[in-house]
Coordinates of C-alpha atoms in Angstrom, one line a residue:
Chain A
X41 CA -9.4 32.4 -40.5
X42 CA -9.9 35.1 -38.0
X43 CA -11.2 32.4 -35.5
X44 CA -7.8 31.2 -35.7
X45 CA -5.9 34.7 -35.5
X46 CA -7.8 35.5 -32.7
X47 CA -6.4 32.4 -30.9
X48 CA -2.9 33.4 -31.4
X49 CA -2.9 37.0 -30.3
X50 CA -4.3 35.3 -27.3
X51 CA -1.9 32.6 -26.8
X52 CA 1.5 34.2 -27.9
X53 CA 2.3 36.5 -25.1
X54 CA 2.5 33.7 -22.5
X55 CA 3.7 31.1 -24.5
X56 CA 6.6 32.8 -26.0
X57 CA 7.1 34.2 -22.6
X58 CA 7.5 30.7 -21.0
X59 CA 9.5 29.6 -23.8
X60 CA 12.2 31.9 -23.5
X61 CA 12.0 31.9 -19.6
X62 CA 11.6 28.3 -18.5
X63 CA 11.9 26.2 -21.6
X64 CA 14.6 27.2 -23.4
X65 CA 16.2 27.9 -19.3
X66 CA 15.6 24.0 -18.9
X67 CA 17.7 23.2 -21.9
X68 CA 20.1 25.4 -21.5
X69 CA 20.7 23.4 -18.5
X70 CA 21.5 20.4 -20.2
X71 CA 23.8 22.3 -22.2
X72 CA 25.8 23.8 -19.5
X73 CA 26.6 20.9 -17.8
X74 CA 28.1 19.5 -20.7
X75 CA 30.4 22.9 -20.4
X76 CA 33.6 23.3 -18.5
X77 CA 33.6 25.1 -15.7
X78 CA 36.6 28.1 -15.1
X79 CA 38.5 28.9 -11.9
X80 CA 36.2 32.3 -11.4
X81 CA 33.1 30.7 -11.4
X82 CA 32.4 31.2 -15.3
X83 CA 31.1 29.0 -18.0
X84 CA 34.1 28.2 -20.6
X85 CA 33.3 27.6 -24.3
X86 CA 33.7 24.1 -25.8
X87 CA 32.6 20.6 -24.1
X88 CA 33.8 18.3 -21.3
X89 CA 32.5 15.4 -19.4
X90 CA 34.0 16.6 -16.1
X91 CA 30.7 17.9 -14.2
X92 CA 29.0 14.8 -15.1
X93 CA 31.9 12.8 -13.9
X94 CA 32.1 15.2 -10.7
X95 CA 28.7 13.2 -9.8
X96 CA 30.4 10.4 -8.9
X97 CA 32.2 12.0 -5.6
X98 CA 31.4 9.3 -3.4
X99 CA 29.2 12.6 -1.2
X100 CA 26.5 12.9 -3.5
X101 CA 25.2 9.4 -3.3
X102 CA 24.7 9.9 0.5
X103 CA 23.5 13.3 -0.2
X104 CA 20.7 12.1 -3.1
X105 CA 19.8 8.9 -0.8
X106 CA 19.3 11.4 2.5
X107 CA 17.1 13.7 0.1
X108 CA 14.8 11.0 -1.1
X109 CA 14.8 9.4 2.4
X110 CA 13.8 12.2 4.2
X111 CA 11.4 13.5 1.7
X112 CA 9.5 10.0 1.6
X113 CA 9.6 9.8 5.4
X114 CA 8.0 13.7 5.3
X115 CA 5.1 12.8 2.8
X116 CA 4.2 9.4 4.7
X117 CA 3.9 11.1 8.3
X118 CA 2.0 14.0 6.3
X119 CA 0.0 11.7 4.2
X120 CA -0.7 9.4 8.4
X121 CA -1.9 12.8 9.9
X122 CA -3.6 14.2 7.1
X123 CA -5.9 11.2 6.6
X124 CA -7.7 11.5 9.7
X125 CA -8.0 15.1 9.5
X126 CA -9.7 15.0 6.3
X127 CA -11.9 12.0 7.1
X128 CA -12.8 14.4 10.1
X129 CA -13.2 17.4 7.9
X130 CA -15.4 15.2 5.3
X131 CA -17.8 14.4 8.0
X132 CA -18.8 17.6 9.9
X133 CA -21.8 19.8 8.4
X134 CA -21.9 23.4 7.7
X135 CA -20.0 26.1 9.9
X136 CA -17.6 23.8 11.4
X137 CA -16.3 22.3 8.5
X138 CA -15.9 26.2 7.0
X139 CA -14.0 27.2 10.2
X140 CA -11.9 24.2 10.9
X141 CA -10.3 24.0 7.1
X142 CA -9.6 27.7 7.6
X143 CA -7.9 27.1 10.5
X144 CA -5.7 24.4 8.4
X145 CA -5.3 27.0 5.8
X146 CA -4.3 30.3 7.4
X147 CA -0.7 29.3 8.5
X148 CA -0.1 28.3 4.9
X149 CA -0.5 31.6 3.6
X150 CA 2.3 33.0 5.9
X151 CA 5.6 33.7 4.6
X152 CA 7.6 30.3 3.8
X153 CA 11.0 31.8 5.0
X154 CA 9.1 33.7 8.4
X155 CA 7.8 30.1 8.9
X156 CA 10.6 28.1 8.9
X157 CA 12.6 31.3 10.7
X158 CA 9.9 30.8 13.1
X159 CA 10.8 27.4 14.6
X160 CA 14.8 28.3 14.2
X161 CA 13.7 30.9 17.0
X162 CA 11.6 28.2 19.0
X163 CA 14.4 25.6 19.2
X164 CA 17.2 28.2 19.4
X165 CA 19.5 27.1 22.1
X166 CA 18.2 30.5 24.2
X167 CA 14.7 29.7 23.3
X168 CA 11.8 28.7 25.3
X169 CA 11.3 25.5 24.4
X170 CA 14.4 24.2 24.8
X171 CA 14.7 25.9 28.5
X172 CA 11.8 24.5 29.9
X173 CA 12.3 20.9 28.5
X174 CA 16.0 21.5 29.9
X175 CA 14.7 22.3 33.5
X176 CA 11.4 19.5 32.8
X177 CA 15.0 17.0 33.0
X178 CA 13.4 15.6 29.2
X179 CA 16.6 16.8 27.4
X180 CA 20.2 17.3 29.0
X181 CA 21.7 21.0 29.3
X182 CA 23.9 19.9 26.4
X183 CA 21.1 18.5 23.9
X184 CA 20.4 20.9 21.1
X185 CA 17.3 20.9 19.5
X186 CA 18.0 22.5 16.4
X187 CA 21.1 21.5 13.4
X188 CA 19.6 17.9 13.1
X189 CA 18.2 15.7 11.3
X190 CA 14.9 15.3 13.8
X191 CA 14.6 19.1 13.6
X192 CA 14.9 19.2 9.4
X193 CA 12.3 16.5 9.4
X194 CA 9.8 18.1 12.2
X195 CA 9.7 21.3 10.1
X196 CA 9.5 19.7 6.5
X197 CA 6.0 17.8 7.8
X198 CA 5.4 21.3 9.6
X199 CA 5.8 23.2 6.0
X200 CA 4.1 20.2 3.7
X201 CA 1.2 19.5 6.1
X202 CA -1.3 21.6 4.4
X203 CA -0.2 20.5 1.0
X204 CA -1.5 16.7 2.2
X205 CA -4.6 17.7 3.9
X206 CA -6.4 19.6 1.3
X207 CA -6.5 17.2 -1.4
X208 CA -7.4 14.5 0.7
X209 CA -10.2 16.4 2.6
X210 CA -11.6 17.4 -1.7
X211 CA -11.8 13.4 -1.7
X212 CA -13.1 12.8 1.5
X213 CA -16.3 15.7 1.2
X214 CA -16.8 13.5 -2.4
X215 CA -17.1 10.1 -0.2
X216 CA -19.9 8.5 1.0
X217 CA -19.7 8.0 4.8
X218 CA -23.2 5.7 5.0
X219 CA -20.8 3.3 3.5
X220 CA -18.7 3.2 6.6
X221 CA -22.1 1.9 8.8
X222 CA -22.8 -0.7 6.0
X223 CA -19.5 -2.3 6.8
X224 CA -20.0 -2.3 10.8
X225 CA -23.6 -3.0 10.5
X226 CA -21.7 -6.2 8.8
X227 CA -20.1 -6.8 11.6
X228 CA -16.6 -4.6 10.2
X229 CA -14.5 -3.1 13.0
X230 CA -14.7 1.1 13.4
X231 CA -11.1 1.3 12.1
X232 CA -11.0 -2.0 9.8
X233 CA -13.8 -0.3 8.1
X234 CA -11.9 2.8 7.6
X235 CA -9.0 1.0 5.9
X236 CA -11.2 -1.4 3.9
X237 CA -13.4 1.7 2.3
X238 CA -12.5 5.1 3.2
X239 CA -8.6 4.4 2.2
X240 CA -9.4 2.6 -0.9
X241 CA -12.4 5.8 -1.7
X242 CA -9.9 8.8 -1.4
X243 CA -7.3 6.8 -3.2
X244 CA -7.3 9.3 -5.9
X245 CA -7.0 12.3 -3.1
X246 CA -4.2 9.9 -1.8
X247 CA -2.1 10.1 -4.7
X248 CA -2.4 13.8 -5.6
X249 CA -1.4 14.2 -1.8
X250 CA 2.0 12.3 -2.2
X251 CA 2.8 14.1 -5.3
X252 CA 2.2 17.6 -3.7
X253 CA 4.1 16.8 -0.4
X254 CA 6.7 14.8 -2.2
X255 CA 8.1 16.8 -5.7
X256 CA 8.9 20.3 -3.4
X257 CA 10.1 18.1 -0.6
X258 CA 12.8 16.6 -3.0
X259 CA 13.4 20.1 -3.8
X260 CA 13.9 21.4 -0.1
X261 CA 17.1 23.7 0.4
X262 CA 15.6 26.1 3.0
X263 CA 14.8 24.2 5.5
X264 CA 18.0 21.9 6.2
X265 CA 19.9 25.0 5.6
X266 CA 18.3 27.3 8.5
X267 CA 17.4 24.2 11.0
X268 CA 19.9 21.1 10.0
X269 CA 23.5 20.8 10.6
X270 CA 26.3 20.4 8.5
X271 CA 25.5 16.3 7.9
X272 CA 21.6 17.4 7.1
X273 CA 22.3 18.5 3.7
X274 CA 20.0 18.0 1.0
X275 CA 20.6 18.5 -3.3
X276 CA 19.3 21.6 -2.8
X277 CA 22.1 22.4 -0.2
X278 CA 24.4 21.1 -2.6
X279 CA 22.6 23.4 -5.9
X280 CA 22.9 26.2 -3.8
X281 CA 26.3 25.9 -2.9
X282 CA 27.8 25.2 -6.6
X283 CA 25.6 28.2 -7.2
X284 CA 26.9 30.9 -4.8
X285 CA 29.4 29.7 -2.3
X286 CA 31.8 26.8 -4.0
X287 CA 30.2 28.4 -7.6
X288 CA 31.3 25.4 -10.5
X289 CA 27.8 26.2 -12.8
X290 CA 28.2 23.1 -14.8
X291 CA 28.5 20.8 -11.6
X292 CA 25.1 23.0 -10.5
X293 CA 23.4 21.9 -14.0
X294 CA 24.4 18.0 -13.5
X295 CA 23.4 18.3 -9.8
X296 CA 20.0 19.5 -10.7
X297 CA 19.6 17.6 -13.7
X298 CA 19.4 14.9 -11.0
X299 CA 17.3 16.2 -9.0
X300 CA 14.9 16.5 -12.0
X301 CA 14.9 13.3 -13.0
X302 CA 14.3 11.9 -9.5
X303 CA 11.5 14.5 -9.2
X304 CA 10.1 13.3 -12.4
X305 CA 9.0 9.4 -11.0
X306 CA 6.1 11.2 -9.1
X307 CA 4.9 13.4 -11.4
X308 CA 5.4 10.5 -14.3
X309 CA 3.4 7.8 -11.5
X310 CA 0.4 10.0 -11.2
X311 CA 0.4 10.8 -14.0
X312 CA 0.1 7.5 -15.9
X313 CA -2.2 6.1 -13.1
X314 CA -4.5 8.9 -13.7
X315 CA -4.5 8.5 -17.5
X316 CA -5.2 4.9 -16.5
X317 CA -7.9 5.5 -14.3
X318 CA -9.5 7.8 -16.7
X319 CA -8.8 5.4 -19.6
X320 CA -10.8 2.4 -17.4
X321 CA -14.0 4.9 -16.6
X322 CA -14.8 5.4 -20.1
Chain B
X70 CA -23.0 5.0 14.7
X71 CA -20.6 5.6 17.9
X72 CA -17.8 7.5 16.1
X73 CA -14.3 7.2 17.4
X74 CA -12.6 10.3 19.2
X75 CA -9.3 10.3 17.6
X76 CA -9.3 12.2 14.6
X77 CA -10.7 15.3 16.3
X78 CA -7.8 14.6 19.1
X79 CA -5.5 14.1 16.0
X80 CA -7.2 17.8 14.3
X81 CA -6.6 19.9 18.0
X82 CA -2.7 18.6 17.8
X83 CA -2.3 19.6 14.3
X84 CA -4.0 22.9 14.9
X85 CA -1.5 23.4 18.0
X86 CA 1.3 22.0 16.0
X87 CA 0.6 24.7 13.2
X88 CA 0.1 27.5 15.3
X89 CA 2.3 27.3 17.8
X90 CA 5.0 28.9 15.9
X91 CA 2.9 31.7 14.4
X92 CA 1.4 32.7 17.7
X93 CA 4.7 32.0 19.8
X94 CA 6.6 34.7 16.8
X95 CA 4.1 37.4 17.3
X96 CA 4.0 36.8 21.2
X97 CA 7.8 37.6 21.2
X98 CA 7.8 40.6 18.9
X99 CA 6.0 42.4 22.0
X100 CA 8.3 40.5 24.6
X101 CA 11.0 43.1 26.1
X102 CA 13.5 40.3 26.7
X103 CA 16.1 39.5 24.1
X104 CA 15.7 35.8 24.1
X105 CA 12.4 34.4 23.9
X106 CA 13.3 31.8 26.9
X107 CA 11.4 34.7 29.1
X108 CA 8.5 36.9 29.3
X109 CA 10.6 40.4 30.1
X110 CA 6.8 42.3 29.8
X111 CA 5.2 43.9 26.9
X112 CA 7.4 46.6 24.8
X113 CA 6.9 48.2 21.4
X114 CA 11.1 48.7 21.2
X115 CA 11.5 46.0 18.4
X116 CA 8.6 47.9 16.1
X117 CA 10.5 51.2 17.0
X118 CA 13.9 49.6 16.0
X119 CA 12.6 48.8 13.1
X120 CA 12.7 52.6 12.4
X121 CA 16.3 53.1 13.4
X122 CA 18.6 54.5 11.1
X123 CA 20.6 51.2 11.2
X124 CA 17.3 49.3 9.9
X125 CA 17.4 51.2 6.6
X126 CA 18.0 48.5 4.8
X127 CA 15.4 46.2 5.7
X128 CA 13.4 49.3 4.5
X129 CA 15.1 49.1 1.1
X130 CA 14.5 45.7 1.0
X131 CA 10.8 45.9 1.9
X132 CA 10.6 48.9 -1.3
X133 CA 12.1 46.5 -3.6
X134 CA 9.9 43.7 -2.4
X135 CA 6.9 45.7 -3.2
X136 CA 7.8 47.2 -6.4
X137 CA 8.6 43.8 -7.6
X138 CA 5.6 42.2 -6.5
X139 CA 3.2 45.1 -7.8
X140 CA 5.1 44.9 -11.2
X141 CA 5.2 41.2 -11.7
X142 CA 1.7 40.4 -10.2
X143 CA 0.2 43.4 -13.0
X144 CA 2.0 41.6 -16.1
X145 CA 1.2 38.3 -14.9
X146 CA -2.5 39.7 -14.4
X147 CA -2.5 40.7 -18.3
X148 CA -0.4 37.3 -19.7
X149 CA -2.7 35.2 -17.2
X150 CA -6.0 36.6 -18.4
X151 CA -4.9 36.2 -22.0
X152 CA -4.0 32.2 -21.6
X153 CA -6.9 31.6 -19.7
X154 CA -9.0 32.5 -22.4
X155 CA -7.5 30.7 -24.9
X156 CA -7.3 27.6 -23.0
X157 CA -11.3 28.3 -22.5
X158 CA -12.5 29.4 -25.4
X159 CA -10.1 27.0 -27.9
X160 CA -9.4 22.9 -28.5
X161 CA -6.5 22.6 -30.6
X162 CA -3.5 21.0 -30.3
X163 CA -1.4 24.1 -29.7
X164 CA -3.9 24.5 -26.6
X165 CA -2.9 21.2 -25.2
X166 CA 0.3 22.6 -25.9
X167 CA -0.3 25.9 -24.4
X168 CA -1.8 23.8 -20.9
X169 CA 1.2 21.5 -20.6
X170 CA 4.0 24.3 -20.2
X171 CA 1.8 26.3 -17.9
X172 CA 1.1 23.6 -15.4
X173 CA 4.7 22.6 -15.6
X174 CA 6.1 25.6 -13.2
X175 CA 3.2 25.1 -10.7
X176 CA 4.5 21.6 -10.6
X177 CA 8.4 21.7 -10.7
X178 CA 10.0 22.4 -7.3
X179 CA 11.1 26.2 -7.3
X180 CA 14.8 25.6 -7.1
X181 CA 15.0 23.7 -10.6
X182 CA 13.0 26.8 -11.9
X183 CA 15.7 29.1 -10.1
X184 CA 18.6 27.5 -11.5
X185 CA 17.5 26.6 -14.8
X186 CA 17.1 30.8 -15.5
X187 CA 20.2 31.4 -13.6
X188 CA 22.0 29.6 -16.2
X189 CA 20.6 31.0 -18.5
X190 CA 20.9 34.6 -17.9
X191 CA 24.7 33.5 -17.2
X192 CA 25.2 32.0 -20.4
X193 CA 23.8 35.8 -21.8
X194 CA 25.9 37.4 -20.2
X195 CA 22.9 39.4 -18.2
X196 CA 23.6 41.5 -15.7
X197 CA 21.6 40.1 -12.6
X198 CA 19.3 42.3 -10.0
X199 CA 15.5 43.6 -9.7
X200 CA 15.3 43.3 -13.2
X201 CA 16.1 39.4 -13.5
X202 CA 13.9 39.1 -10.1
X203 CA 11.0 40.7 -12.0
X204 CA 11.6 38.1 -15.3
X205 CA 11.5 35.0 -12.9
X206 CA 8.4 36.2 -10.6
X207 CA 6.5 37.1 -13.6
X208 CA 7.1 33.9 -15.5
X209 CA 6.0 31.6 -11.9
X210 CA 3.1 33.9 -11.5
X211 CA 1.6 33.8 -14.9
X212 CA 0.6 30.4 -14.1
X213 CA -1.3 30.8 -11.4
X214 CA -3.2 33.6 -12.0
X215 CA -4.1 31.8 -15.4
X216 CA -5.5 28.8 -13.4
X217 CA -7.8 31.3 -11.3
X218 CA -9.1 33.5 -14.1
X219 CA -9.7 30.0 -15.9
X220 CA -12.0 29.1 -12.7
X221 CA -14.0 31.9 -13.0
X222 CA -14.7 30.6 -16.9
X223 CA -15.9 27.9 -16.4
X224 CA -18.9 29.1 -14.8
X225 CA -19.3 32.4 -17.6
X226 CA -22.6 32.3 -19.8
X227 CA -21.2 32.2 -23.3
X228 CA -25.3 33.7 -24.2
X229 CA -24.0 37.1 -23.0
X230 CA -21.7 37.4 -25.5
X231 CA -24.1 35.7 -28.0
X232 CA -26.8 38.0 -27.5
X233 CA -24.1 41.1 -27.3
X234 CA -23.1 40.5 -30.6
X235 CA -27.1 40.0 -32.2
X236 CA -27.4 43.6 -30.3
X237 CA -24.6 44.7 -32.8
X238 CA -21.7 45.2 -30.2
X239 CA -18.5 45.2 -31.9
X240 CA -15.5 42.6 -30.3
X241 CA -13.7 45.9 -28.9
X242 CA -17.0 46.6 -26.6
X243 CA -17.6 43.0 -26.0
X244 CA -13.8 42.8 -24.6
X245 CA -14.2 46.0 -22.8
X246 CA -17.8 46.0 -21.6
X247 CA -18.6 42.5 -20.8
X248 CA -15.8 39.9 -20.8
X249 CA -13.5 42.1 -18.6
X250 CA -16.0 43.1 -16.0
X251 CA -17.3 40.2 -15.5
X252 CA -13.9 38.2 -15.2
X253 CA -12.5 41.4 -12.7
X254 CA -13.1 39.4 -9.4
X255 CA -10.9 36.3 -11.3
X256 CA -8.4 38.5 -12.5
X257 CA -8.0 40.7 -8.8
X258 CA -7.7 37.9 -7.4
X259 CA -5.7 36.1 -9.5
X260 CA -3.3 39.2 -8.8
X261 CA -3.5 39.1 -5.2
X262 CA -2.2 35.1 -5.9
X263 CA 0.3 36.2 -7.8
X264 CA 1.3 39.6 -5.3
X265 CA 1.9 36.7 -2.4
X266 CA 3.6 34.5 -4.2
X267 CA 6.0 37.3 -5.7
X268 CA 6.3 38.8 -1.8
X269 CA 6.6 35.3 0.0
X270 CA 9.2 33.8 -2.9
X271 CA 12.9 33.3 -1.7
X272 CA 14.2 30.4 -3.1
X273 CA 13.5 31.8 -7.0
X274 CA 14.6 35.2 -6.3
X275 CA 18.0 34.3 -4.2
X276 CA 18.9 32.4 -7.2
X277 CA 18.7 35.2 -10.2
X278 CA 19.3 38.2 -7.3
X279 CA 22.4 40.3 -7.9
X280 CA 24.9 42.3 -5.7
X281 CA 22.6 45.3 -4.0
X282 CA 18.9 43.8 -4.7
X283 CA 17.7 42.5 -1.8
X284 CA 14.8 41.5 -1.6
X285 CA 12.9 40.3 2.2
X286 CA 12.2 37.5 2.5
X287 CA 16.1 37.4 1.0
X288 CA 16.9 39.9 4.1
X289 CA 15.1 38.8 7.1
X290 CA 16.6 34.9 5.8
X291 CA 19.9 36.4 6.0
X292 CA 19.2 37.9 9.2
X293 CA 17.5 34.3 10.8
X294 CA 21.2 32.4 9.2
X295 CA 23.5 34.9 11.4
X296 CA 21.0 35.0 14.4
X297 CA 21.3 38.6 14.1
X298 CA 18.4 40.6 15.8
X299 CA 16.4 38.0 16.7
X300 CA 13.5 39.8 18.1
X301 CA 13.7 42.6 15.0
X302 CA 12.7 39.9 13.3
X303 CA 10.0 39.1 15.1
X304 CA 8.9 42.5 14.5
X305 CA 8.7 42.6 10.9
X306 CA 7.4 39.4 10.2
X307 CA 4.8 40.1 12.4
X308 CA 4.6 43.2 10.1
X309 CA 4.4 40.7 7.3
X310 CA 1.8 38.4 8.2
X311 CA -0.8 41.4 9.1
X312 CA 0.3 42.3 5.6
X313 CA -0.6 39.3 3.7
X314 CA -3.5 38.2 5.6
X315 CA -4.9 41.5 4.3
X316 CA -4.5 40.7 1.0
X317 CA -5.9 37.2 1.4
X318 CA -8.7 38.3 3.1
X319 CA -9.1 40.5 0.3
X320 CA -8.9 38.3 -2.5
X321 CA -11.3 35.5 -0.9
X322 CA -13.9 38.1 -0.2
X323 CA -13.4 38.6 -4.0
X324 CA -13.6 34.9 -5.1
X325 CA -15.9 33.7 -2.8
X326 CA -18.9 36.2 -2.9
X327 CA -18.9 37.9 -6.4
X328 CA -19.9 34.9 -8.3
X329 CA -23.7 34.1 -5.8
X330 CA -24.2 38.0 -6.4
X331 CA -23.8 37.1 -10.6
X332 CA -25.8 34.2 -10.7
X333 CA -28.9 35.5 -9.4

């Protein structure tokens, strides 16, 4: 019985912990948007449909269909540079391979915000960048380079980039590159072999990339804030703003809510198709 | 095999494309002109304005940071040590239990996290600042540190503690003198996870931050929106990054070697 004791007074702290500070949190959520909200920003007692009906503002269907759209677009052109980095990465020996993926590494442990603040400074209308491709003729005196959509999406692959590489180069040091001479010594293409075999082998490194580029891209709010314009805005522009700004909590709760369940597809996919895979390998 | 040139072409643009802005920001924190659109020559004025009386704040903000992220990375130190081995050490179902609701905050974007405890401190009726800041970096930070320490179990030889025991050691001085020092390098550097998470978080702490407790990243954000002092921020996030590649360097040094020196 001790055996069991023993397991408690090691489990308790956290888990009562994270029960009162993120489970209980999540369904108190659920709860306040079922709330109405008050004129100063407060929660009022009883129930009312009205934030849940808020939802239907003809803005936040743009607004959900922009986040999803540019969050997919982000994780494909991630997941297109990553894969060749990692195959890359996968194939080099010894010091190189050390070096190189410490090199993809070390920006990602700078601070989020300083990164992001980073290319605000680059593009800034003063800033280098855009005064030499102003006097290079690439851009007109009048073309801004930052508060669009082209600059959210530039820095969301710039932010998410490590999160693609890393598991696919895990799958690529796993994968058997002799496999890639079979094919051409049969007569495959170079890059026909690649998509027949190395694709299909780092499948699994694949879909963990997606899900790590894609569930805190749907969750963005930093990044169209300091670099998009006023038509750039994500959910989390729209969270934010019921939060602090415009502050209607319950409308906040039903916005994220949203969010959640959109963020929940790719964490559900992988999910099942790793309990499948795992399932089938037995 | 004749291998193709274009993924190391592809891996030198990436490496540009992810340095650039790093390299171009600390560049310009040593660049007299105001806007970076010229190199005015090399000053030290934006490091010395960050002393100026008008810069106080920033100073505050950098205290709070600090006290936050020491405090929340040493609870989350203790809570992650504890989880990790019970997850090790136990199958039950309250461990699969256990697992589940610690990977979830790894997983979940960090503004659902954010809002969910705002509303729920609201709801109490809690009076937001460092405190509230503290509660949310602790409860994102447990969970990491938890999967590090549980790295550095998997590859701990149960005999030890086997043979401890036949030697007559009682649990307090098996706890004390063996499992603790031999997870230390898992738990330090499980710490220095959680001390850069705690000092790089914004998007958790602007949510449950209250009037006065400014944190930052919070402050150097707020300073980037308004375009204000430009090349002060420069400055202190160079500051910054010196800062936390220290402690990275630091905590792989700790994870990387200690465990060849054990297993010899």
């Amino acid at each position: 019985m001790t055996h069991r004791k023993n397991e408690i007074l090691l489990t308790a702290p956290t888990l009562i912990w994270l029960a009162v500070f993120f489970v209980i949190p999540s369904f108190a959520m659920v709860l306040v948007s079922f709330r109405p909200a008050n004129a100063d920003g407060g929660i009022e007692p009883g129930w009312s449909l009205e934030a849940w009906r808020a939802l239907g503002d003809p803005d936040y269907p743009v607004i959900l269909w922009r986040t999803v759209w540019l969050s997919v677009v982000t994780t494909v052109v991630c997941l297109a540079i990553a894969l060749p980095v990692a195959f890359l990465l996968g194939r080099l020996e010894g010091k190189w391979r050390g070096i190189l993926l410490m090199l993809v590494i070390v920006p990602f442990w700078t601070n989020f915000v300083i990164r992001v603040a980073a290319w605000r400074i680059i593009l800034h209308p003063e800033g280098m960048v855009r005064q030499a491709l102003v006097s290079l003729g690439v851009i007109g005196p009048d073309t801004l380079l930052l508060y669009n959509e082209g600059a959210v999406l530039m820095v969301m692959i710039y932010t998410h980039l490590p999160f693609a590489i890393l598991p696919l180069y895990a799958a690529a040091e796993r994968f058997d590159y002799s496999l890639l001479e079979a094919a051409r010594d049969l007569g495959a293409s170079g890059f026909r072999a690649v998509m027949k075999i190395f694709v299909p082998g780092v499948s699994r490194g694949l879909l963990t990339a997606m899900a790590l580029v894609l569930i805190p891209a749907l969750g963005s709010y930093v990044i169209p804030d300091l670099v998009g314009g006023p038509s750039d805005e994500m959910i989390g522009n729209k969270i934010a703003q019921r939060t602090l700004g415009n502050r209607n909590l319950p409308q906040a709760a039903t916005l994220s809510l949203a969010l959640l369940v959109i963020t929940l597809i790719p964490i559900l996919v992988v999910f099942f198709i790793n309990r499948k895979e795992h399932a089938e390998s037995r | 095999m004749k291998s193709s040139r274009l993924p190391a072409i592809i891996l030198g643009l990436v490496l540009v494309f992810l340095y650039l802005p790093i390299v171009l920001l600390v560049v310009n924190s040593f660049n007299e002109a105001r806007y970076s659109s010229t190199w005015g020559g090399f000053t030290l004025k934006w490091y010395e304005a960050l002393l100026d009386r008008q810069n106080r704040d920033l100073w505050d903000a950098a205290r709070r940071t600090l006290f936050i992220a020491l405090s929340s990375s040493g609870i989350s130190m203790i809570l992650g040590t504890l989880s990790a081995c019970a997850l090790h050490w136990y199958r039950s179902r309250l461990q699969q239990i256990h697992y589940g609701i610690l990977y979830l905050p790894i997983v979940i974007p960090d503004l659902l996290m954010g809002i969910s405890l705002l509303l729920f401190l609201v709801a109490l009726g809690v009076t937001l600042g460092t405190g509230t800041i503290l509660i949310a970096h602790i409860t994102f930070c447990a969970s990491f540190v938890t999967v590090v320490v549980l790295g550095r179990l998997q590859g701990f030889d149960e005999n030890v503690i086997a043979a401890a025991r036949d030697l007559g050691a009682s649990k307090w001085v098996i706890i004390r003198r063996i499992i603790l020092p031999l997870l230390a390098p898992g738990i330090i550097a499980g710490g220095l996870l959680a001390f850069t998470l705690s000092v790089d978080d914004y998007v958790i702490t602007f949510f449950v931050t209250g009037p006065g407790s400014t944190t930052l990243p919070l402050k150097i954000y707020s300073m980037v929106k308004h375009s204000k002092d430009l090349p002060v921020i420069n400055a202190i996030s160079t500051l910054f990054l010196i800062l936390t590649f220290l402690i990275v360097w630091l905590s792989q040094r700790l994870t990387e070697h200690q465990p060849n020196r054990d297993s010899r």
